[in-house]
Coordinates of C-alpha atoms in Angstrom, one line a residue:
Chain A
X214 CA 78.1 173.1 -20.6
X215 CA 78.8 172.4 -16.6
X216 CA 82.6 171.5 -18.2
X217 CA 83.6 175.4 -19.9
X218 CA 85.0 177.8 -18.2
X219 CA 84.4 180.7 -17.6
X220 CA 84.9 183.2 -20.4
X221 CA 83.7 179.7 -22.5
X222 CA 79.7 180.2 -21.3
X223 CA 79.9 184.0 -21.8
X224 CA 80.9 183.6 -25.5
X225 CA 77.4 181.2 -25.7
X226 CA 75.7 184.0 -23.3
X227 CA 75.9 186.5 -25.1
X228 CA 74.7 184.4 -28.5
X229 CA 72.0 185.3 -26.3
X230 CA 72.6 180.9 -25.3
X231 CA 69.8 180.5 -22.1
X232 CA 71.5 177.1 -20.9
X233 CA 74.7 178.4 -20.9
X234 CA 73.3 181.4 -18.5
X235 CA 71.4 179.0 -16.4
X236 CA 75.3 177.1 -16.1
X237 CA 76.7 180.4 -15.3
X238 CA 74.1 181.7 -12.8
X239 CA 74.0 178.0 -11.0
X240 CA 78.6 179.1 -10.6
X241 CA 77.8 181.9 -8.9
X242 CA 74.7 183.1 -7.7
X243 CA 75.6 181.7 -4.5
X244 CA 78.6 184.3 -3.7
X245 CA 76.0 186.6 -5.0
X246 CA 73.5 186.4 -3.1
X247 CA 75.6 186.0 -0.2
X248 CA 76.4 189.8 -0.8
X249 CA 73.6 191.4 -1.8
X250 CA 71.8 190.4 1.7
X251 CA 75.3 191.1 3.6
X252 CA 73.8 194.2 2.1
X253 CA 70.6 194.7 2.3
X254 CA 70.3 193.0 5.2
X255 CA 66.6 190.9 3.2
X256 CA 66.6 188.0 2.3
X257 CA 63.4 189.5 0.2
X258 CA 65.7 192.2 -0.5
X259 CA 68.8 190.1 -1.7
X260 CA 66.4 188.3 -3.1
X261 CA 65.3 191.2 -6.3
X262 CA 68.9 192.2 -6.1
X263 CA 69.8 189.0 -7.4
X264 CA 67.5 188.7 -9.6
X265 CA 68.0 192.8 -11.1
X266 CA 71.4 191.8 -11.5
X267 CA 71.4 188.4 -13.7
X268 CA 69.6 189.5 -15.4
X269 CA 71.4 193.2 -16.0
X270 CA 74.2 189.8 -17.2
X271 CA 72.3 188.2 -19.1
X272 CA 71.5 191.7 -21.6
X273 CA 74.8 192.7 -21.2
X274 CA 77.5 189.9 -21.7
X275 CA 78.8 191.6 -24.7
X276 CA 80.4 193.8 -22.2
X277 CA 81.7 191.7 -20.8
X278 CA 85.7 191.9 -21.0
X279 CA 88.0 188.8 -19.7
X280 CA 91.3 190.6 -19.3
X281 CA 89.6 193.4 -17.1
X282 CA 89.3 190.8 -14.7
X283 CA 87.1 187.1 -13.9
X284 CA 83.4 186.9 -14.4
X285 CA 83.2 186.2 -10.4
X286 CA 84.2 189.5 -10.1
X287 CA 82.0 190.9 -12.4
X288 CA 78.7 190.2 -11.8
X289 CA 79.8 190.1 -7.5
X290 CA 80.8 194.5 -8.6
X291 CA 76.9 194.0 -11.1
X292 CA 75.4 192.9 -7.6
X293 CA 77.4 195.7 -5.3
X294 CA 75.8 198.6 -7.7
X295 CA 72.1 197.5 -7.5
X296 CA 72.1 196.0 -3.6
X297 CA 74.3 200.0 -2.4
X298 CA 71.7 201.7 -4.6
X299 CA 68.7 199.6 -3.3
X300 CA 70.0 200.6 -0.4
X301 CA 70.8 203.8 -0.9
X302 CA 66.8 204.2 -2.2
X303 CA 64.9 202.5 0.6
X304 CA 66.5 204.1 3.1
X305 CA 66.2 207.5 2.0
X306 CA 64.8 208.8 4.9
X307 CA 64.8 205.9 7.9
X308 CA 68.9 205.1 8.9
X309 CA 70.5 202.2 7.0
X310 CA 69.8 198.9 8.5
X311 CA 72.4 197.3 10.6
X312 CA 73.5 193.8 9.3
X313 CA 73.1 191.0 11.7
X314 CA 75.6 188.4 11.8
X315 CA 73.9 186.1 14.0
X316 CA 71.0 185.7 12.1
X317 CA 72.9 185.7 9.1
X318 CA 74.4 182.4 10.6
X319 CA 70.8 181.0 10.6
X320 CA 69.8 181.1 7.1
X321 CA 69.6 178.5 5.4
X322 CA 73.3 177.4 3.3
X323 CA 73.6 176.7 0.2
X324 CA 73.7 173.5 -1.6
X325 CA 76.5 171.4 -0.5
X326 CA 77.3 171.1 -3.2
X327 CA 81.1 171.1 -4.4
X328 CA 80.9 175.0 -5.7
X329 CA 78.7 175.6 -2.6
X330 CA 82.2 174.9 -0.3
X331 CA 84.5 176.0 -2.4
X332 CA 82.4 179.2 -1.5
X333 CA 82.0 178.9 2.0
X334 CA 85.2 178.4 2.5
X335 CA 86.6 181.6 0.7
X336 CA 84.0 183.0 2.4
X337 CA 85.4 182.0 6.2
X338 CA 89.5 182.8 4.9
X339 CA 88.5 185.6 3.2
X340 CA 86.9 187.1 7.0
X341 CA 89.5 185.6 9.0
X342 CA 91.9 188.0 5.8
X343 CA 89.4 191.4 7.3
X344 CA 89.8 190.7 11.1
X345 CA 93.8 191.4 10.2
X346 CA 93.4 195.4 10.2
X347 CA 93.5 197.8 12.7
X348 CA 89.6 197.8 13.4
X349 CA 88.7 201.7 13.4
X350 CA 90.3 200.8 9.5
X351 CA 88.1 198.3 9.0
X352 CA 84.9 199.6 10.8
X353 CA 85.1 202.5 7.7
X354 CA 85.4 200.4 5.2
X355 CA 82.6 198.1 6.2
X356 CA 80.8 201.3 6.6
X357 CA 80.9 202.4 2.9
X358 CA 81.2 199.0 1.3
X359 CA 78.1 197.1 2.9
X360 CA 76.1 200.1 3.7
X361 CA 76.7 203.0 0.7
X362 CA 77.3 206.0 2.8
X363 CA 79.9 207.9 1.2
X364 CA 83.8 208.9 3.4
X365 CA 81.6 212.4 4.1
X366 CA 79.0 210.8 5.9
X367 CA 81.1 208.5 7.7
X368 CA 82.8 211.0 8.8
X369 CA 79.9 213.1 10.3
X370 CA 78.9 210.0 11.9
X371 CA 81.7 209.0 13.5
X372 CA 82.5 212.5 14.4
X373 CA 86.2 212.3 13.1
X374 CA 87.8 214.3 10.5
X375 CA 87.8 214.0 6.6
X376 CA 90.6 213.6 6.2
X377 CA 91.3 210.4 8.8
X378 CA 88.8 208.8 7.1
X379 CA 89.8 208.3 3.8
X380 CA 94.0 207.4 5.7
X381 CA 91.6 204.8 6.4
X382 CA 89.8 203.6 3.8
X383 CA 93.4 203.5 1.8
X384 CA 95.2 202.2 4.7
X385 CA 93.2 199.8 5.1
X386 CA 92.5 198.5 1.4
X387 CA 96.1 198.0 0.9
X388 CA 96.8 196.8 3.9
X389 CA 93.7 194.2 2.6
X390 CA 95.9 193.3 -0.8
X391 CA 99.0 192.6 1.2
X392 CA 97.5 190.0 3.5
X393 CA 95.7 189.1 0.3
X394 CA 99.1 188.2 -1.5
X395 CA 100.8 186.9 1.3
X396 CA 97.5 184.6 1.6
X397 CA 97.8 183.5 -1.7
X398 CA 100.0 180.5 -2.4
Chain B
X150 CA 105.8 206.9 -4.4
X151 CA 106.7 210.3 -6.1
X152 CA 104.9 211.5 -9.1
X153 CA 101.5 212.4 -8.2
X154 CA 101.0 216.0 -7.7
X155 CA 97.7 216.3 -7.1
X156 CA 97.9 214.8 -3.3
X157 CA 93.8 215.5 -2.6
X158 CA 92.9 212.9 -4.8
X159 CA 95.5 210.8 -4.2
X160 CA 93.9 210.6 -0.5
X161 CA 90.8 209.8 -2.3
X162 CA 92.3 205.9 -3.9
X163 CA 91.1 203.9 -0.9
X164 CA 87.3 205.9 -1.4
X165 CA 86.9 205.9 -4.8
X166 CA 87.3 202.4 -5.0
X167 CA 84.6 201.6 -2.2
X168 CA 82.1 203.6 -4.0
X169 CA 82.3 206.6 -1.5
X170 CA 83.4 209.1 -3.2
X171 CA 80.2 212.1 -4.0
X172 CA 79.9 212.0 -7.7
X173 CA 81.7 215.2 -8.5
X174 CA 84.7 214.4 -6.9
X175 CA 84.5 210.5 -8.2
X176 CA 84.6 212.4 -12.0
X177 CA 87.6 214.4 -11.0
X178 CA 89.6 211.3 -10.0
X179 CA 88.3 210.3 -12.8
X180 CA 89.5 212.3 -15.0
X181 CA 93.1 212.8 -13.2
X182 CA 93.2 208.8 -13.4
X183 CA 93.6 209.0 -16.8
X184 CA 97.7 211.0 -16.5
X185 CA 98.4 210.3 -13.4
X186 CA 99.8 206.1 -14.1
X187 CA 101.3 206.6 -10.4
X188 CA 97.6 206.3 -8.7
X189 CA 96.2 204.1 -11.5
X190 CA 98.7 201.8 -9.7
X191 CA 97.7 202.7 -6.4
X192 CA 94.1 202.7 -7.5
X193 CA 95.0 199.3 -9.1
X194 CA 96.3 197.6 -5.8
X195 CA 93.6 199.1 -3.0
X196 CA 91.1 197.7 -5.3
X197 CA 92.4 194.1 -5.5
X198 CA 92.6 195.1 -1.2
X199 CA 88.1 195.4 -1.6
X200 CA 87.7 192.6 -3.3
X201 CA 88.0 190.7 -0.5
X202 CA 85.2 192.8 0.5
X203 CA 82.8 191.1 -2.7
X204 CA 83.8 187.4 -0.7
X205 CA 83.9 188.0 3.2
X206 CA 80.3 187.8 4.2
X207 CA 78.3 184.6 5.1
X208 CA 77.3 182.0 2.7
X209 CA 73.6 182.4 1.4
X210 CA 71.5 180.0 -0.9
X211 CA 68.8 182.6 -3.2
X212 CA 65.5 180.6 -2.9
X213 CA 64.7 178.7 -5.8
X214 CA 61.4 181.1 -7.0
X215 CA 63.6 182.9 -7.5
X216 CA 66.1 181.3 -10.5
X217 CA 62.7 180.3 -12.0
X218 CA 61.3 183.4 -12.6
X219 CA 64.4 184.5 -13.9
X220 CA 65.1 181.4 -15.8
X221 CA 61.6 182.1 -17.5
X222 CA 62.5 186.0 -18.6
X223 CA 65.6 184.6 -20.1
X224 CA 63.8 182.1 -22.3
X225 CA 61.4 183.9 -23.4
X226 CA 64.1 186.7 -24.1
X227 CA 66.4 183.9 -25.8
X228 CA 63.1 182.9 -27.5
X229 CA 62.4 186.6 -29.7
X230 CA 65.4 186.5 -29.8
X231 CA 65.9 183.1 -31.6
X232 CA 62.8 184.4 -33.3
X233 CA 63.8 187.3 -35.0
X234 CA 67.3 186.3 -37.3
X235 CA 65.7 186.0 -40.4
X236 CA 66.0 182.2 -41.6
X237 CA 66.6 182.6 -45.2
X238 CA 69.2 184.5 -44.8
X239 CA 72.4 184.2 -44.0
X240 CA 73.2 184.1 -40.3
X241 CA 73.1 187.1 -39.0
X242 CA 75.2 189.6 -36.7
X243 CA 75.3 188.1 -33.3
X244 CA 75.3 189.1 -29.8
X245 CA 79.2 186.7 -29.8
X246 CA 80.4 189.0 -32.9
X247 CA 79.6 192.1 -30.7
X248 CA 81.4 190.8 -27.8
X249 CA 84.4 190.2 -30.1
X250 CA 84.4 193.5 -31.4
X251 CA 84.0 195.3 -28.0
X252 CA 87.0 193.0 -27.4
X253 CA 89.4 195.5 -29.8
X254 CA 89.0 198.2 -28.0
X255 CA 92.2 199.3 -28.8
X256 CA 90.2 199.4 -32.2
X257 CA 87.1 200.0 -31.0
X258 CA 86.9 204.5 -32.4
X259 CA 89.0 203.7 -34.8
X260 CA 86.7 201.5 -36.9
X261 CA 83.8 203.8 -35.7
X262 CA 81.7 203.6 -38.5
X263 CA 82.2 199.8 -39.4
X264 CA 81.0 199.4 -36.4
X265 CA 78.1 201.7 -36.2
X266 CA 77.3 199.7 -40.1
X267 CA 77.1 196.4 -37.8
X268 CA 75.1 198.1 -35.1
X269 CA 72.6 199.1 -38.0
X270 CA 72.8 195.2 -39.2
X271 CA 72.2 193.3 -35.3
X272 CA 69.6 196.0 -35.0
X273 CA 67.6 195.5 -38.6
X274 CA 68.4 191.2 -37.5
X275 CA 66.5 191.5 -34.7
X276 CA 64.2 194.2 -35.8
X277 CA 62.4 191.5 -38.2
X278 CA 58.6 191.3 -38.2
X279 CA 57.0 188.0 -37.1
X280 CA 53.5 188.2 -38.5
X281 CA 51.1 185.2 -38.2
X282 CA 52.2 183.6 -35.4
X283 CA 52.6 185.1 -30.9
X284 CA 54.8 183.8 -29.1
X285 CA 52.1 182.1 -27.1
X286 CA 50.7 180.1 -30.3
X287 CA 47.5 182.2 -31.3
X288 CA 47.0 181.3 -35.4
X289 CA 45.5 185.6 -35.2
X290 CA 48.5 187.0 -33.2
X291 CA 50.7 189.9 -34.4
X292 CA 54.5 190.7 -33.4
X293 CA 56.3 193.0 -34.1
X294 CA 59.7 192.9 -33.3
X295 CA 60.6 196.2 -32.6
X296 CA 64.7 198.4 -34.1
X297 CA 66.4 199.8 -30.8
X298 CA 68.4 202.7 -31.8
X299 CA 70.9 201.1 -29.5
X300 CA 73.0 204.4 -28.5
X301 CA 70.1 205.1 -26.8
X302 CA 69.0 202.2 -25.1
X303 CA 71.9 199.6 -25.5
X304 CA 70.6 196.8 -23.7
X305 CA 66.8 197.3 -24.9
X306 CA 63.9 195.1 -26.3
X307 CA 60.8 195.7 -28.1
X308 CA 57.8 194.5 -29.1
X309 CA 54.8 195.1 -31.0
X310 CA 51.4 192.7 -29.8
X311 CA 48.6 193.1 -31.4
X312 CA 46.1 189.7 -30.4
X313 CA 42.5 189.1 -29.9
X314 CA 42.5 190.6 -26.4
X315 CA 44.1 194.1 -27.3
X316 CA 47.0 195.9 -28.7
X317 CA 50.6 196.1 -26.3
X318 CA 53.5 197.5 -26.5
X319 CA 56.8 195.3 -24.3
X320 CA 59.8 196.4 -23.5
X321 CA 62.9 195.6 -21.6
X322 CA 65.9 197.1 -20.8
X323 CA 64.2 200.2 -21.1
X324 CA 67.2 202.8 -19.6
X325 CA 65.3 205.6 -17.6
X326 CA 63.5 208.7 -20.0
X327 CA 65.7 211.0 -18.0
X328 CA 64.4 213.9 -14.3
X329 CA 61.6 214.7 -14.8
X330 CA 60.9 212.8 -18.3
X331 CA 58.6 209.6 -19.4
X332 CA 58.9 207.1 -22.4
X333 CA 56.0 208.2 -24.9
X334 CA 54.8 206.3 -27.9
X335 CA 53.8 207.3 -31.0
X336 CA 52.1 206.6 -34.4
X337 CA 52.9 207.5 -38.0
X338 CA 50.8 207.2 -40.7
X339 CA 52.0 207.1 -44.3
X340 CA 54.8 210.2 -44.3
X341 CA 52.6 212.2 -41.9
X342 CA 54.3 214.4 -38.5
X343 CA 53.9 211.7 -35.6
X344 CA 51.4 212.1 -34.2
X345 CA 51.1 212.2 -29.9
X346 CA 49.5 209.3 -27.6
X347 CA 48.1 209.3 -24.6
X348 CA 51.2 206.2 -24.0
X349 CA 53.1 207.5 -21.2
X350 CA 55.5 205.8 -19.0
X351 CA 58.4 205.4 -16.9
X352 CA 60.2 201.5 -17.0
X353 CA 59.8 199.2 -14.3
X354 CA 62.8 197.2 -12.1
X355 CA 65.3 196.4 -15.0
X356 CA 63.7 198.2 -17.3
X357 CA 60.1 196.7 -18.5
X358 CA 56.9 197.2 -18.9
X359 CA 53.1 195.8 -21.0
X360 CA 52.0 199.4 -22.0
X361 CA 48.6 199.3 -23.4
X362 CA 48.1 201.1 -27.3
X363 CA 45.8 202.8 -28.5
X364 CA 43.3 200.7 -31.3
X365 CA 43.4 202.8 -34.4
X366 CA 47.9 201.5 -33.7
X367 CA 46.7 199.0 -36.2
X368 CA 46.2 201.4 -39.0
X369 CA 49.5 202.9 -38.1
X370 CA 52.5 202.2 -40.8
X371 CA 55.2 203.4 -37.6
X372 CA 54.7 202.7 -34.1
X373 CA 57.7 204.9 -32.0
X374 CA 58.9 205.6 -28.8
X375 CA 60.9 209.0 -27.4
X376 CA 61.9 210.7 -24.1
X377 CA 59.7 213.6 -23.2
X378 CA 59.0 215.9 -20.6
X379 CA 56.6 214.3 -17.7
X380 CA 53.6 215.5 -19.2
X381 CA 53.9 214.2 -22.9
X382 CA 54.2 216.4 -25.7
X383 CA 52.7 217.3 -28.8
X384 CA 55.7 217.1 -31.0
X385 CA 59.2 215.0 -30.9
X386 CA 61.7 216.3 -28.8
X387 CA 64.3 213.3 -28.8
X388 CA 65.1 211.0 -31.0
X389 CA 63.0 208.1 -31.1
X390 CA 64.4 205.3 -28.6
X391 CA 62.9 202.9 -31.3
X392 CA 61.1 202.1 -33.9
X393 CA 58.5 199.4 -35.2
X394 CA 57.2 198.9 -38.7
X395 CA 53.6 197.3 -38.3

């Protein structure tokens, strides 16, 4: 099973094969947990979000369509949605937690498997891409994507006109797209 | 880029890709995207930029307990599904078949009645009755797999368990009952109207719940589950999400 590609594995998962699911989990759990932890800023919450997301993936495996994107993106989209839902529910009456980058670096690192090494290098490269866009664009993008704020909330928080926030989001993402295209060999 | 006549939607594309539009704006933009190729192309571009954010995070490993708990649940559900497949009949339509059907997106609606029939067949396969041996191996136990209406609860699975410890409805993957609503269990004997029970519940994380049933479930012919107002109803107000033939 470990030698199968994601698409073939998902055919087996769609037929309720738990061994195939375990391979999919092992392959994508580090990226999924890392994203959930970045958003939730809490290890137990990130564990819960990951568990919920993979369970949802198991139950709706038939909905995965490889023509619409990779399994990696599909899994991370599910994790992202669940994590944002989690922080919106959890922080309805309190301020959202600010993610502590230094604390994240002190977390136990994933096993040094080949898969983990690839993910680590990928994370490093993509953080460099993110650093390339102007700070004011990066800020609104991070507040939206990792903290789950709407453009209206960000405009109020940063005391900026709504149009400016929307413009920075679109421009920043376009620059990320261009930077990514340039970085792809 | 020219060709879009609604600049108010174009300026929302970045926010939309980031999931930062309020629901009403997101719905309006989704409608606009059905007709505007210019915006659809631009959304694809900003969305690919957004994908960088998925992995621009410090790598961290989930706890081994997470995998352990998850795999326990996955294996239990796979066992239930496997046990519900008819053994002597030809192989039941699998989720893989459904997956392949969904890939034919362009033909999906044209084949509506045929796929609806396939859905019913898949539901019937899952709804086989497992009597005499429960998953824990107890000979006195009876487990009845419920038939789920895939239109109302596409990911749900459920079974009624009757054993020496009592009577339970066990569900997973059930969607929320709706705002100010709960799920209510009904029992039916022969051709009588469904009679209400006090078994009202809202599913927990993952749509799961294990609900104690009244003892007279053992005398009933059928169990039904519907979404009802928070205090419950005297007669069902919605279609059953699932039924179990007891």
